[in-house]
Amino acid sequence: MMHTVIIGVGGVGGFFGGKIAHSGQKVTLVARGKHLEAIQSNGLQVKSIDGDFKVHPYRATQSIDEVEKADLILICTKSWQVTEAATLIKPLLHKDTVVLPLQNGADNAAKVASILPKTQVIGGLCKIYSKIEEPGVISHFGFRPELIFGELDKQITPRIQKVKEVFDKAGFTNTISKDIHVAIWSKFMFIATVSGLGALTRATIGEMYENTYTREMLRQTATEIYRVAIAKNVAVPNTIVEQIMHMISQQPYNATASTQRDIIQGRPSELENFNGFIVTEGKRLGIETPINSFTYSCLQPMEAKARNLSDSK
């Protein structure tokens, strides 16, 4: 039986890891704090619009030393924690272990592949609105959950089919992408577009789309990201900005992005990996990114303050 290890048991890791464990597969959850204690005592509870369930995984621990070698590792931390997570899991790898980072952002697979053997890393993303409701409890409150993944060289390999078997047995929608880079950048464009402006305006996705001025800022943000993607030779279609705007229009009116919520609540966020990444790559590639630069510059002082407070705890 495949052994799946989940690094980070928040909204994403808790839901998908919980589903895999609930299907009778061998799953180890690596978590910490009161959340871990609750899982160890009472199991992992998932409240879902697709049906609630509770599961006791094979193991839940904070210590990597207690984790057996893994066949599949899902890294479900925040994007700024990816490098640390990749270093942490080195002892869990055997020669055929597959590592799948599932963060929002465009360069997570590259970060993991800079630390672990590139041949063992695949790319992926997920579509879900979920969060930790309280210790030991995951709330899935929006989107039909979907996981999209694929080989970085775009091949359909036997091992990618094995990963699909794990997800199929778990019973959630999953798709092998023919070009995972395009899929990752498409989601990144959506999430980076709504997150920064949402944090800046304190408005919901519906409110931003409804307002003429902020809707145009959303469009310009996405257009800048598109230009950076093209410069990086990612084969995103030339209709992608319109697709993203349509996707934004279809979101629940009161929806907000997790990064937006983090910034508003004074927590460290993925700002650097979203708008900050586009600003940095834009400068490197000679592409102007005025809206992303404005958004990033306005939010950066709050981000620095949140990180200083977090580091001092």
Coordinates of C-alpha atoms in Angstrom, one line a residue, residues 94-226:
H94 CA 13.5 6.5 -1.0
K95 CA 14.5 6.4 -4.7
D96 CA 10.9 6.3 -6.0
T97 CA 9.3 8.8 -3.6
V98 CA 7.2 11.4 -5.4
V99 CA 7.0 14.9 -3.9
L100 CA 4.1 17.2 -4.8
P101 CA 4.0 20.8 -3.5
L102 CA 0.4 22.2 -3.5
Q103 CA 0.9 25.9 -2.5
N104 CA -0.4 28.9 -4.3
G105 CA 2.3 30.6 -6.2
A106 CA 4.3 30.0 -9.4
D107 CA 7.7 28.7 -8.3
N108 CA 7.1 26.2 -5.6
A109 CA 8.1 23.1 -7.6
A110 CA 11.3 24.9 -8.6
K111 CA 12.1 25.7 -4.9
V112 CA 11.6 22.0 -3.9
A113 CA 13.6 20.8 -6.9
S114 CA 16.5 23.1 -5.8
I115 CA 16.8 21.1 -2.6
L116 CA 15.6 17.6 -3.5
P117 CA 16.4 15.5 -6.6
K118 CA 14.5 17.3 -9.4
T119 CA 13.4 13.9 -10.8
Q120 CA 11.4 13.2 -7.7
V121 CA 9.4 16.4 -7.9
I122 CA 6.1 16.9 -9.7
G123 CA 4.0 20.0 -10.0
G124 CA 0.5 20.6 -8.9
L125 CA -2.2 22.9 -7.5
C126 CA -5.6 22.5 -5.9
K127 CA -8.9 24.3 -6.0
I128 CA -10.7 24.5 -2.7
Y129 CA -11.9 27.0 -0.1
S130 CA -11.0 25.5 3.3
K131 CA -9.5 26.4 6.6
I132 CA -8.9 25.2 10.1
E133 CA -12.1 26.0 12.0
E134 CA -10.7 25.0 15.4
P135 CA -8.0 22.6 16.5
G136 CA -8.6 19.2 14.9
V137 CA -11.4 20.5 12.7
I138 CA -11.1 21.4 9.0
S139 CA -13.9 23.4 7.3
H140 CA -14.4 23.0 3.6
F141 CA -16.8 25.7 2.6
G142 CA -16.5 26.4 -1.1
F143 CA -15.6 24.9 -4.5
R144 CA -15.9 21.3 -5.5
P145 CA -12.4 20.2 -4.4
E146 CA -10.0 19.4 -7.3
L147 CA -6.4 18.5 -7.4
I148 CA -4.4 19.1 -10.7
F149 CA -0.9 17.7 -11.1
G150 CA 1.6 16.6 -13.6
E151 CA 5.2 15.8 -14.5
L152 CA 7.4 18.9 -14.9
D153 CA 8.5 17.6 -18.3
K154 CA 4.9 17.2 -19.4
Q155 CA 5.2 13.4 -19.8
I156 CA 2.4 11.0 -18.7
T157 CA 4.5 8.5 -16.7
P158 CA 3.6 5.3 -14.8
R159 CA 4.3 7.0 -11.5
I160 CA 1.9 9.9 -12.3
Q161 CA -0.7 7.2 -12.9
K162 CA 0.1 5.7 -9.5
V163 CA -0.4 9.0 -7.9
K164 CA -3.7 9.3 -9.6
E165 CA -4.8 6.0 -8.3
V166 CA -4.2 7.3 -4.7
F167 CA -6.4 10.3 -5.4
D168 CA -9.1 8.3 -7.3
K169 CA -9.4 5.9 -4.3
A170 CA -9.7 8.9 -2.0
G171 CA -12.7 10.0 -4.1
F172 CA -12.0 13.6 -5.0
T173 CA -11.8 15.1 -8.4
N174 CA -8.3 15.0 -9.8
T175 CA -6.7 15.6 -13.2
I176 CA -3.3 14.9 -14.8
S177 CA -2.3 18.1 -16.6
K178 CA -0.7 17.9 -20.0
D179 CA 1.2 21.1 -19.1
I180 CA 1.3 21.6 -15.4
H181 CA 3.2 24.9 -15.8
V182 CA 0.2 26.5 -17.6
A183 CA -2.2 25.1 -15.0
I184 CA 0.0 26.5 -12.1
W185 CA 0.3 29.9 -13.7
S186 CA -3.4 30.1 -14.5
K187 CA -4.3 29.6 -10.9
F188 CA -1.5 31.8 -9.7
M189 CA -2.8 34.6 -11.9
F190 CA -6.2 34.3 -10.4
I191 CA -5.1 34.1 -6.7
A192 CA -2.4 36.8 -7.0
T193 CA -4.8 39.1 -8.8
V194 CA -7.5 39.0 -6.1
S195 CA -5.3 38.6 -3.0
G196 CA -3.2 41.7 -3.0
L197 CA -6.0 44.1 -4.1
G198 CA -8.4 42.4 -1.7
A199 CA -6.0 43.1 1.2
L200 CA -5.5 46.7 0.0
T201 CA -9.2 47.5 -0.5
R202 CA -10.5 45.3 2.4
A203 CA -13.3 44.3 -0.1
T204 CA -14.7 40.9 -1.0
I205 CA -14.1 39.5 -4.5
G206 CA -17.6 40.3 -5.5
E207 CA -17.3 43.9 -4.3
M208 CA -14.0 44.4 -6.2
Y209 CA -15.5 43.0 -9.4
E210 CA -18.7 45.1 -9.1
N211 CA -16.8 48.3 -8.8
T212 CA -15.7 49.8 -12.1
Y213 CA -12.3 51.1 -10.8
T214 CA -11.2 48.0 -8.9
R215 CA -12.4 45.8 -11.7
E216 CA -10.0 47.6 -14.0
M217 CA -7.2 47.2 -11.5
L218 CA -7.9 43.5 -11.3
R219 CA -7.6 43.3 -15.1
Q220 CA -4.4 45.3 -15.2
T221 CA -2.9 43.1 -12.4
A222 CA -3.7 40.0 -14.3
T223 CA -2.3 41.5 -17.6
E224 CA 1.0 42.2 -15.9
I225 CA 1.2 38.6 -14.6
Y226 CA 0.4 37.4 -18.1

